[in-house]
mmCIF file of C-alpha atoms in Angstrom:
data_model
loop_
_atom_site.group_PDB
_atom_site.id
_atom_site.type_symbol
_atom_site.label_atom_id
_atom_site.label_comp_id
_atom_site.label_asym_id
_atom_site.label_seq_id
_atom_site.Cartn_x
_atom_site.Cartn_y
_atom_site.Cartn_z
ATOM 1 C CA MET A 1 -0.010 0.056 0.095
ATOM 2 C CA LYS A 2 1.160 3.455 -0.915
ATOM 3 C CA PHE A 3 0.070 6.659 0.670
ATOM 4 C CA GLY A 4 -0.176 10.052 -0.722
ATOM 5 C CA ILE A 5 -1.117 13.441 0.527
ATOM 6 C CA TRP A 6 -3.794 15.584 -1.325
ATOM 7 C CA TYR A 7 -3.970 19.340 -1.533
ATOM 8 C CA ASP A 8 -6.408 21.826 -3.191
ATOM 9 C CA PHE A 9 -5.035 25.133 -1.610
ATOM 10 C CA ARG A 10 -8.627 26.570 -0.893
ATOM 11 C CA ASN A 11 -8.882 29.668 1.095
ATOM 12 C CA PRO A 12 -12.570 29.804 2.307
ATOM 13 C CA THR A 13 -14.128 32.988 3.342
ATOM 14 C CA PRO A 14 -14.844 32.008 7.057
ATOM 15 C CA TRP A 15 -11.079 31.161 7.505
ATOM 16 C CA ARG A 16 -9.406 33.458 4.910
ATOM 17 C CA ARG A 17 -5.961 34.131 4.947
ATOM 18 C CA PRO A 18 -3.569 36.163 2.929
ATOM 19 C CA TRP A 19 -2.886 34.072 -0.207
ATOM 20 C CA ARG A 20 0.964 34.320 -0.119
ATOM 21 C CA GLN A 21 0.918 33.177 3.554
ATOM 22 C CA LEU A 22 -1.430 30.158 2.713
ATOM 23 C CA TYR A 23 0.639 29.041 -0.263
ATOM 24 C CA GLU A 24 3.999 29.300 1.560
ATOM 25 C CA SER A 25 2.785 27.540 4.668
ATOM 26 C CA LEU A 26 1.386 24.683 2.668
ATOM 27 C CA LEU A 27 4.378 24.433 0.434
ATOM 28 C CA GLU A 28 6.506 24.259 3.843
ATOM 29 C CA GLN A 29 4.185 21.487 5.071
ATOM 30 C CA ILE A 30 4.517 19.445 1.846
ATOM 31 C CA VAL A 31 8.353 19.783 1.915
ATOM 32 C CA TRP A 32 8.347 18.700 5.618
ATOM 33 C CA ALA A 33 5.942 15.704 4.679
ATOM 34 C CA ASP A 34 8.619 14.666 2.046
ATOM 35 C CA SER A 35 10.792 13.654 4.928
ATOM 36 C CA LEU A 36 8.225 11.597 6.640
ATOM 37 C CA GLY A 37 7.729 8.670 4.394
ATOM 38 C CA PHE A 38 4.678 9.696 2.275
ATOM 39 C CA ASP A 39 5.006 8.240 -1.278
ATOM 40 C CA SER A 40 3.393 11.174 -3.278
ATOM 41 C CA VAL A 41 1.534 14.373 -3.110
ATOM 42 C CA TRP A 42 -1.392 15.114 -5.356
ATOM 43 C CA LEU A 43 -3.099 18.315 -6.517
ATOM 44 C CA SER A 44 -6.565 18.828 -7.792
ATOM 45 C CA GLU A 45 -8.037 21.811 -9.855
ATOM 46 C CA HIS A 46 -11.182 23.752 -10.214
ATOM 47 C CA HIS A 47 -11.857 27.196 -11.657
ATOM 48 C CA PHE A 48 -13.663 30.352 -10.999
ATOM 49 C CA THR A 49 -14.609 29.642 -7.338
ATOM 50 C CA ASP A 50 -14.744 32.154 -4.581
ATOM 51 C CA GLU A 51 -12.695 30.042 -2.451
ATOM 52 C CA GLY A 52 -9.679 30.080 -4.819
ATOM 53 C CA TYR A 53 -9.718 26.373 -5.414
ATOM 54 C CA LEU A 54 -6.187 25.692 -7.047
ATOM 55 C CA PRO A 55 -6.711 26.723 -10.686
ATOM 56 C CA SER A 56 -3.037 26.327 -11.921
ATOM 57 C CA LEU A 57 -1.521 22.899 -11.218
ATOM 58 C CA PHE A 58 1.680 23.204 -13.389
ATOM 59 C CA PRO A 59 3.123 26.244 -11.462
ATOM 60 C CA MET A 60 2.470 24.530 -8.231
ATOM 61 C CA LEU A 61 3.955 21.301 -9.443
ATOM 62 C CA ALA A 62 7.079 23.160 -10.574
ATOM 63 C CA ALA A 63 7.449 24.702 -7.017
ATOM 64 C CA LEU A 64 7.007 21.243 -5.578
ATOM 65 C CA ALA A 65 9.629 19.781 -8.018
ATOM 66 C CA SER A 66 12.101 22.396 -6.845
ATOM 67 C CA ARG A 67 11.581 21.887 -3.079
ATOM 68 C CA THR A 68 11.055 18.225 -2.750
ATOM 69 C CA SER A 69 13.212 15.261 -3.676
ATOM 70 C CA ARG A 70 11.590 12.065 -3.091
ATOM 71 C CA MET A 71 7.790 12.136 -3.245
ATOM 72 C CA ARG A 72 5.844 11.454 -6.427
ATOM 73 C CA LEU A 73 4.016 14.563 -7.886
ATOM 74 C CA GLY A 74 0.545 13.768 -9.109
ATOM 75 C CA THR A 75 -2.685 15.366 -10.269
ATOM 76 C CA ALA A 76 -5.816 14.062 -8.848
ATOM 77 C CA VAL A 77 -7.179 15.136 -11.053
ATOM 78 C CA LEU A 78 -6.523 17.536 -14.062
ATOM 79 C CA LEU A 79 -9.644 18.391 -15.842
ATOM 80 C CA ALA A 80 -8.537 17.343 -19.369
ATOM 81 C CA PRO A 81 -11.273 18.778 -21.457
ATOM 82 C CA LEU A 82 -10.373 22.288 -20.212
ATOM 83 C CA HIS A 83 -6.735 22.064 -21.415
ATOM 84 C CA HIS A 84 -5.269 22.056 -24.843
ATOM 85 C CA PRO A 85 -3.682 18.714 -25.273
ATOM 86 C CA LEU A 86 -0.544 19.816 -26.913
ATOM 87 C CA ARG A 87 0.016 22.382 -24.243
ATOM 88 C CA LEU A 88 -0.674 19.805 -21.632
ATOM 89 C CA ALA A 89 1.862 17.483 -23.346
ATOM 90 C CA GLU A 90 4.477 20.221 -23.124
ATOM 91 C CA ASP A 91 3.821 21.236 -19.591
ATOM 92 C CA SER A 92 3.688 17.663 -18.310
ATOM 93 C CA ALA A 93 7.068 16.874 -20.051
ATOM 94 C CA VAL A 94 8.738 19.964 -18.642
ATOM 95 C CA ILE A 95 7.535 19.039 -14.928
ATOM 96 C CA ASP A 96 8.628 15.436 -15.366
ATOM 97 C CA GLN A 97 12.173 16.462 -16.427
ATOM 98 C CA ILE A 98 12.717 19.128 -13.739
ATOM 99 C CA SER A 99 11.317 16.697 -11.193
ATOM 100 C CA GLY A 100 13.602 13.947 -12.025
ATOM 101 C CA GLY A 101 10.786 11.784 -13.513
ATOM 102 C CA ARG A 102 8.398 11.968 -10.592
ATOM 103 C CA LEU A 103 5.267 12.999 -12.512
ATOM 104 C CA GLU A 104 1.952 10.955 -12.148
ATOM 105 C CA LEU A 105 -0.635 12.562 -14.407
ATOM 106 C CA GLY A 106 -4.320 11.895 -13.194
ATOM 107 C CA LEU A 107 -6.923 13.022 -15.699
ATOM 108 C CA GLY A 108 -10.805 13.500 -15.385
ATOM 109 C CA PRO A 109 -13.564 14.889 -17.566
ATOM 110 C CA GLY A 110 -14.810 17.289 -15.022
ATOM 111 C CA TYR A 111 -18.440 18.259 -14.252
ATOM 112 C CA ARG A 112 -18.944 21.797 -13.053
ATOM 113 C CA PRO A 113 -21.007 23.646 -15.761
ATOM 114 C CA GLU A 114 -19.512 27.205 -14.798
ATOM 115 C CA GLU A 115 -16.077 25.950 -15.696
ATOM 116 C CA PHE A 116 -17.056 24.733 -19.232
ATOM 117 C CA VAL A 117 -19.332 27.775 -20.012
ATOM 118 C CA SER A 118 -16.520 30.332 -18.890
ATOM 119 C CA LEU A 119 -13.953 28.558 -20.890
ATOM 120 C CA GLY A 120 -16.271 28.039 -24.022
ATOM 121 C CA ILE A 121 -16.118 24.308 -24.095
ATOM 122 C CA PRO A 122 -19.260 22.244 -24.657
ATOM 123 C CA ARG A 123 -19.900 20.373 -21.448
ATOM 124 C CA ASN A 124 -21.416 17.366 -23.435
ATOM 125 C CA GLN A 125 -18.032 16.901 -25.228
ATOM 126 C CA ARG A 126 -16.053 16.375 -21.920
ATOM 127 C CA GLY A 127 -15.864 12.519 -22.347
ATOM 128 C CA ALA A 128 -14.916 12.505 -26.053
ATOM 129 C CA ARG A 129 -12.296 15.413 -25.404
ATOM 130 C CA THR A 130 -10.797 13.463 -22.529
ATOM 131 C CA ASP A 131 -10.465 10.270 -24.721
ATOM 132 C CA GLU A 132 -8.871 12.329 -27.522
ATOM 133 C CA THR A 133 -6.642 14.032 -25.130
ATOM 134 C CA ILE A 134 -5.057 10.781 -23.855
ATOM 135 C CA GLU A 135 -4.587 9.703 -27.576
ATOM 136 C CA ILE A 136 -2.681 12.888 -28.242
ATOM 137 C CA LEU A 137 -0.562 12.832 -25.249
ATOM 138 C CA LYS A 138 0.784 9.362 -25.949
ATOM 139 C CA ALA A 139 1.614 10.567 -29.611
ATOM 140 C CA ALA A 140 3.143 13.795 -28.312
ATOM 141 C CA TRP A 141 5.381 12.253 -25.612
ATOM 142 C CA THR A 142 7.199 10.231 -28.126
ATOM 143 C CA GLY A 143 9.145 13.300 -29.121
ATOM 144 C CA LEU A 144 8.706 12.489 -32.811
ATOM 145 C CA PRO A 145 6.535 14.634 -35.283
ATOM 146 C CA PHE A 146 2.940 13.150 -35.557
ATOM 147 C CA THR A 147 -0.371 13.938 -37.260
ATOM 148 C CA HIS A 148 -3.848 14.009 -35.530
ATOM 149 C CA HIS A 149 -7.138 14.387 -37.131
ATOM 150 C CA GLY A 150 -9.789 13.963 -34.596
ATOM 151 C CA HIS A 151 -13.246 15.264 -33.777
ATOM 152 C CA HIS A 152 -12.005 18.145 -31.613
ATOM 153 C CA PHE A 153 -8.368 18.672 -32.588
ATOM 154 C CA VAL A 154 -6.658 18.600 -36.036
ATOM 155 C CA PHE A 155 -3.011 19.420 -36.630
ATOM 156 C CA ASP A 156 -0.239 18.051 -39.026
ATOM 157 C CA ASP A 157 3.359 17.330 -38.537
ATOM 158 C CA VAL A 158 3.586 18.739 -34.909
ATOM 159 C CA VAL A 159 6.526 17.812 -32.638
ATOM 160 C CA VAL A 160 6.498 18.221 -28.645
ATOM 161 C CA ASN A 161 9.917 18.556 -27.106
ATOM 162 C CA PRO A 162 11.479 17.993 -24.699
ATOM 163 C CA PRO A 163 9.886 14.521 -24.198
ATOM 164 C CA PRO A 164 9.283 13.479 -20.681
ATOM 165 C CA LEU A 165 11.960 11.924 -18.759
ATOM 166 C CA GLN A 166 9.948 8.712 -17.879
ATOM 167 C CA GLN A 167 9.545 6.428 -20.862
ATOM 168 C CA PRO A 168 7.443 5.732 -22.674
ATOM 169 C CA HIS A 169 5.657 8.469 -20.597
ATOM 170 C CA PRO A 170 4.674 9.356 -17.096
ATOM 171 C CA PRO A 171 2.081 7.151 -15.424
ATOM 172 C CA LEU A 172 -1.504 7.992 -16.350
ATOM 173 C CA TRP A 173 -4.315 7.698 -14.028
ATOM 174 C CA ILE A 174 -8.088 8.133 -14.880
ATOM 175 C CA GLY A 175 -10.341 9.537 -12.157
ATOM 176 C CA GLY A 176 -14.100 9.170 -11.666
ATOM 177 C CA SER A 177 -16.544 6.863 -10.099
ATOM 178 C CA SER A 178 -18.685 5.602 -12.974
ATOM 179 C CA GLN A 179 -18.646 2.629 -15.159
ATOM 180 C CA SER A 180 -17.559 4.805 -18.064
ATOM 181 C CA SER A 181 -14.499 6.105 -16.312
ATOM 182 C CA ALA A 182 -13.477 2.458 -15.368
ATOM 183 C CA ARG A 183 -13.930 1.625 -19.098
ATOM 184 C CA ARG A 184 -11.890 4.470 -20.109
ATOM 185 C CA ALA A 185 -8.951 3.589 -17.805
ATOM 186 C CA ALA A 186 -8.857 0.004 -18.977
ATOM 187 C CA ARG A 187 -9.255 1.021 -22.673
ATOM 188 C CA PHE A 188 -6.378 3.410 -22.672
ATOM 189 C CA ASP A 189 -4.138 1.257 -20.468
ATOM 190 C CA CYS A 190 -4.181 3.665 -17.651
ATOM 191 C CA ASN A 191 -4.101 3.187 -13.815
ATOM 192 C CA PHE A 192 -7.508 4.034 -12.162
ATOM 193 C CA MET A 193 -8.536 6.278 -9.330
ATOM 194 C CA PRO A 194 -12.139 6.168 -8.435
ATOM 195 C CA ASP A 195 -13.439 8.547 -5.850
ATOM 196 C CA SER A 196 -14.348 7.423 -2.457
ATOM 197 C CA GLY A 197 -17.872 6.901 -3.139
ATOM 198 C CA ALA A 198 -17.343 4.495 -6.049
ATOM 199 C CA PRO A 199 -19.069 1.050 -5.517
ATOM 200 C CA PRO A 200 -17.107 -2.195 -5.804
ATOM 201 C CA THR A 201 -18.714 -2.696 -9.061
ATOM 202 C CA VAL A 202 -16.742 0.065 -10.569
ATOM 203 C CA TYR A 203 -13.441 -1.570 -9.536
ATOM 204 C CA ASP A 204 -14.724 -4.685 -11.004
ATOM 205 C CA ALA A 205 -15.392 -2.968 -14.317
ATOM 206 C CA TYR A 206 -11.837 -1.893 -14.541
ATOM 207 C CA ILE A 207 -10.251 -4.984 -13.663
ATOM 208 C CA GLN A 208 -12.613 -6.891 -16.199
ATOM 209 C CA GLY A 209 -11.635 -4.275 -18.770
ATOM 210 C CA ILE A 210 -7.995 -4.773 -18.363
ATOM 211 C CA GLY A 211 -8.488 -8.488 -18.443
ATOM 212 C CA ASN A 212 -10.173 -8.151 -21.844
ATOM 213 C CA GLU A 213 -7.437 -6.194 -23.160
ATOM 214 C CA THR A 214 -4.470 -8.482 -23.706
ATOM 215 C CA ARG A 215 -2.232 -5.691 -25.385
ATOM 216 C CA HIS A 216 -2.128 -3.980 -21.881
ATOM 217 C CA ARG A 217 0.843 -3.749 -19.793
ATOM 218 C CA THR A 218 1.047 -5.147 -16.116
ATOM 219 C CA PRO A 219 0.592 -4.581 -13.349
ATOM 220 C CA HIS A 220 -1.927 -1.913 -13.137
ATOM 221 C CA ARG A 221 -2.320 0.279 -10.158
ATOM 222 C CA ILE A 222 -5.730 1.150 -8.455
ATOM 223 C CA GLY A 223 -6.016 4.004 -5.973
ATOM 224 C CA THR A 224 -8.778 5.955 -4.194
ATOM 225 C CA ASN A 225 -9.266 8.950 -1.753
ATOM 226 C CA ARG A 226 -10.486 9.144 1.719
ATOM 227 C CA VAL A 227 -11.122 11.774 4.331
ATOM 228 C CA ILE A 228 -8.612 11.101 7.263
ATOM 229 C CA TYR A 229 -7.613 13.049 10.348
ATOM 230 C CA VAL A 230 -5.417 11.279 12.844
ATOM 231 C CA CYS A 231 -5.709 12.661 16.501
ATOM 232 C CA GLU A 232 -5.138 11.426 20.006
ATOM 233 C CA ASP A 233 -8.683 11.956 21.081
ATOM 234 C CA PRO A 234 -11.596 11.323 18.382
ATOM 235 C CA GLU A 235 -14.063 13.735 20.038
ATOM 236 C CA GLU A 236 -11.546 16.566 20.341
ATOM 237 C CA GLY A 237 -10.263 16.000 16.748
ATOM 238 C CA TRP A 238 -13.784 15.991 15.433
ATOM 239 C CA ARG A 239 -14.342 19.344 17.128
ATOM 240 C CA ASP A 240 -11.212 20.643 15.428
ATOM 241 C CA VAL A 241 -11.909 19.394 11.864
ATOM 242 C CA GLY A 242 -15.735 18.819 11.835
ATOM 243 C CA PRO A 243 -16.474 22.488 10.595
ATOM 244 C CA HIS A 244 -13.960 22.198 7.821
ATOM 245 C CA TYR A 245 -15.344 18.887 6.629
ATOM 246 C CA LEU A 246 -18.948 20.325 6.859
ATOM 247 C CA TYR A 247 -17.884 23.274 4.552
ATOM 248 C CA VAL A 248 -16.400 20.776 1.914
ATOM 249 C CA PHE A 249 -19.412 18.517 2.178
ATOM 250 C CA ASN A 250 -21.710 21.325 1.503
ATOM 251 C CA ARG A 251 -19.717 22.891 -1.196
ATOM 252 C CA TYR A 252 -19.584 19.586 -3.092
ATOM 253 C CA ARG A 253 -23.265 19.176 -2.553
ATOM 254 C CA GLU A 254 -23.805 22.632 -4.275
ATOM 255 C CA TRP A 255 -21.415 21.717 -7.153
ATOM 256 C CA PHE A 256 -23.063 18.320 -7.736
ATOM 257 C CA ALA A 257 -26.619 19.806 -7.589
ATOM 258 C CA ALA A 258 -25.507 22.510 -10.268
ATOM 259 C CA ALA A 259 -24.279 19.767 -12.487
ATOM 260 C CA GLY A 260 -27.470 17.756 -12.006
ATOM 261 C CA ASP A 261 -25.710 14.979 -10.145
ATOM 262 C CA PHE A 262 -27.118 13.369 -7.011
ATOM 263 C CA PRO A 263 -30.419 15.376 -6.706
ATOM 264 C CA GLU A 264 -31.508 13.092 -3.880
ATOM 265 C CA TRP A 265 -28.983 14.687 -1.660
ATOM 266 C CA GLY A 266 -31.181 17.709 -0.870
ATOM 267 C CA GLY A 267 -29.990 20.906 0.889
ATOM 268 C CA LYS A 268 -27.008 21.796 2.934
ATOM 269 C CA LEU A 269 -26.335 19.977 6.292
ATOM 270 C CA GLN A 270 -26.277 22.464 9.213
ATOM 271 C CA SER A 271 -24.070 20.693 11.462
ATOM 272 C CA SER A 272 -20.826 18.637 11.526
ATOM 273 C CA ASN A 273 -22.740 16.122 13.737
ATOM 274 C CA ASP A 274 -24.763 15.363 10.629
ATOM 275 C CA LEU A 275 -21.738 14.056 8.683
ATOM 276 C CA SER A 276 -21.167 10.170 8.621
ATOM 277 C CA ARG A 277 -18.512 9.176 10.839
ATOM 278 C CA GLU A 278 -18.049 6.032 8.635
ATOM 279 C CA LEU A 279 -16.958 8.282 5.765
ATOM 280 C CA HIS A 280 -14.841 10.823 7.821
ATOM 281 C CA TRP A 281 -12.069 8.904 9.373
ATOM 282 C CA VAL A 282 -11.426 10.996 12.449
ATOM 283 C CA GLY A 283 -9.678 9.048 15.301
ATOM 284 C CA THR A 284 -6.492 7.466 16.920
ATOM 285 C CA PRO A 285 -3.833 5.813 14.721
ATOM 286 C CA GLU A 286 -5.203 2.507 15.758
ATOM 287 C CA MET A 287 -8.715 3.481 14.470
ATOM 288 C CA VAL A 288 -7.493 4.854 11.254
ATOM 289 C CA THR A 289 -5.235 1.816 10.618
ATOM 290 C CA ALA A 290 -8.340 -0.435 11.290
ATOM 291 C CA SER A 291 -10.423 1.558 8.732
ATOM 292 C CA ILE A 292 -7.731 1.234 6.109
ATOM 293 C CA ARG A 293 -7.510 -2.491 6.517
ATOM 294 C CA ALA A 294 -11.242 -2.735 6.331
ATOM 295 C CA LEU A 295 -11.090 -0.695 2.993
ATOM 296 C CA GLN A 296 -8.432 -3.105 1.669
ATOM 297 C CA ASN A 297 -10.794 -6.064 2.256
ATOM 298 C CA ARG A 298 -13.511 -4.344 0.418
ATOM 299 C CA VAL A 299 -11.805 -2.815 -2.814
ATOM 300 C CA PRO A 300 -8.492 -3.837 -4.570
ATOM 301 C CA ILE A 301 -6.461 -0.593 -4.069
ATOM 302 C CA ASP A 302 -2.701 -0.313 -3.720
ATOM 303 C CA THR A 303 -2.688 3.450 -3.348
ATOM 304 C CA LEU A 304 -4.612 5.767 -0.933
ATOM 305 C CA ILE A 305 -4.505 9.540 -0.820
ATOM 306 C CA PHE A 306 -6.131 11.711 1.643
ATOM 307 C CA TRP A 307 -6.531 15.616 2.202
ATOM 308 C CA ALA A 308 -3.525 16.736 4.437
ATOM 309 C CA HIS A 309 -4.841 20.154 5.024
ATOM 310 C CA PRO A 310 -8.840 20.379 5.265
ATOM 311 C CA PRO A 311 -9.750 23.898 3.926
ATOM 312 C CA GLY A 312 -9.372 26.467 6.513
ATOM 313 C CA ILE A 313 -7.881 24.466 9.405
ATOM 314 C CA ASP A 314 -4.985 25.769 11.321
ATOM 315 C CA ILE A 315 -1.707 24.402 9.789
ATOM 316 C CA GLU A 316 -0.402 23.149 13.010
ATOM 317 C CA LYS A 317 -3.439 20.939 13.620
ATOM 318 C CA SER A 318 -3.176 19.374 10.112
ATOM 319 C CA SER A 319 0.583 19.019 10.686
ATOM 320 C CA ARG A 320 -0.105 16.966 13.815
ATOM 321 C CA SER A 321 -2.280 14.592 11.892
ATOM 322 C CA LEU A 322 0.377 13.967 9.424
ATOM 323 C CA GLU A 323 2.946 13.413 11.932
ATOM 324 C CA LEU A 324 0.768 10.807 13.732
ATOM 325 C CA PHE A 325 -0.089 9.126 10.419
ATOM 326 C CA SER A 326 3.583 8.803 9.528
ATOM 327 C CA GLN A 327 4.732 7.733 12.824
ATOM 328 C CA TYR A 328 2.120 5.068 13.695
ATOM 329 C CA VAL A 329 -0.075 4.256 10.585
ATOM 330 C CA LEU A 330 2.673 4.154 7.837
ATOM 331 C CA PRO A 331 4.819 1.399 9.490
ATOM 332 C CA GLN A 332 1.733 -0.805 9.658
ATOM 333 C CA PHE A 333 1.637 -1.072 5.915
ATOM 334 C CA ALA A 334 5.404 -1.236 5.050
ATOM 335 C CA GLU A 335 7.565 -4.384 5.235
ATOM 336 C CA ARG A 336 10.568 -2.001 5.615
ATOM 337 C CA GLN A 337 10.123 1.435 6.810
ATOM 338 C CA GLU A 338 12.739 3.674 5.478
ATOM 339 C CA ALA A 339 14.421 5.877 8.195
ATOM 340 C CA THR A 340 13.109 9.409 7.825
ATOM 341 C CA ALA A 341 14.019 12.603 9.573
ATOM 342 C CA SER A 342 11.143 13.967 11.592
ATOM 343 C CA PRO A 343 11.157 17.491 12.978
ATOM 344 C CA SER A 344 10.468 17.764 16.830
ATOM 345 C CA LYS A 345 7.169 19.563 16.244
ATOM 346 C CA PRO A 346 4.680 20.062 13.433
ATOM 347 C CA VAL A 347 5.213 22.791 10.759
ATOM 348 C CA GLY A 348 3.926 26.278 12.092
ATOM 349 C CA GLU A 349 2.561 29.299 10.356
ATOM 350 C CA SER A 350 4.765 31.208 7.933
ATOM 351 C CA SER A 351 5.673 34.667 8.804
#
């Protein structure tokens, strides 16, 4: 099992901080976490939000590439239809080169109507554009001239250089919780990262799809995300993090409703006490370890990522959670735990 930490760099109004201070403190936290034994760090994107959900993945990946030395650098996920595939190929290759071949590129079709409208991209084309983008990326990353005549992109004798350091290309992941996402990942020989709410049948569809495509490489990797906050006292921990999880839950509920997804969810929750404790793993290292073991028994994952810094929470509290996870949870899932240097106290606020 590999473990990654996940960031979206949100700055919600109820806990708004100066943007430079937020970015610098989270970058420092990630650099510190690089020494704790986490395998990877993942970034996700959205656009045109009042909370400033990270809109520019590649500048942040470049900053991480220059400040970290060991962790893999992933996107979970980059919204493929919102990017021109040739520029995406170029940016990805440069990040892979300057990071020493540490890029993991996760792609998804997106869902928020506002993003497609504002960028002038028909939302009903998002699946087809994602498929075409994957085809173009693989051709572009050879470093050789190629021609593409597709439904959405047409160009002749174009070359993308530099190529990525990893060959034939950086690992590709497909995100999403639907059968179509599972089939897309299998069809294009990609790793698969369904969301936390995906049922076991989605994993089954991916595995079956891989088995039906004998041309595919092996092994394939499967990851997912969970909400995790490690603490000494579960009730005190819930008081610390509950309001921030409530904010995130209600924001996603709002976005899904606008996209026409999950209409049965209804309106906003009024209290963090209404959140499911089964879906929000707030507890001691032993409790979190048991939850991960149970998840392993339900779905065939080898990678688990979680929000390292729930939006708006104090940096010291999120750092304490990371410290406890690295000290007591990581060793339970590694045959040989590499020696890592751990600061005597969690990362604090940047000045």
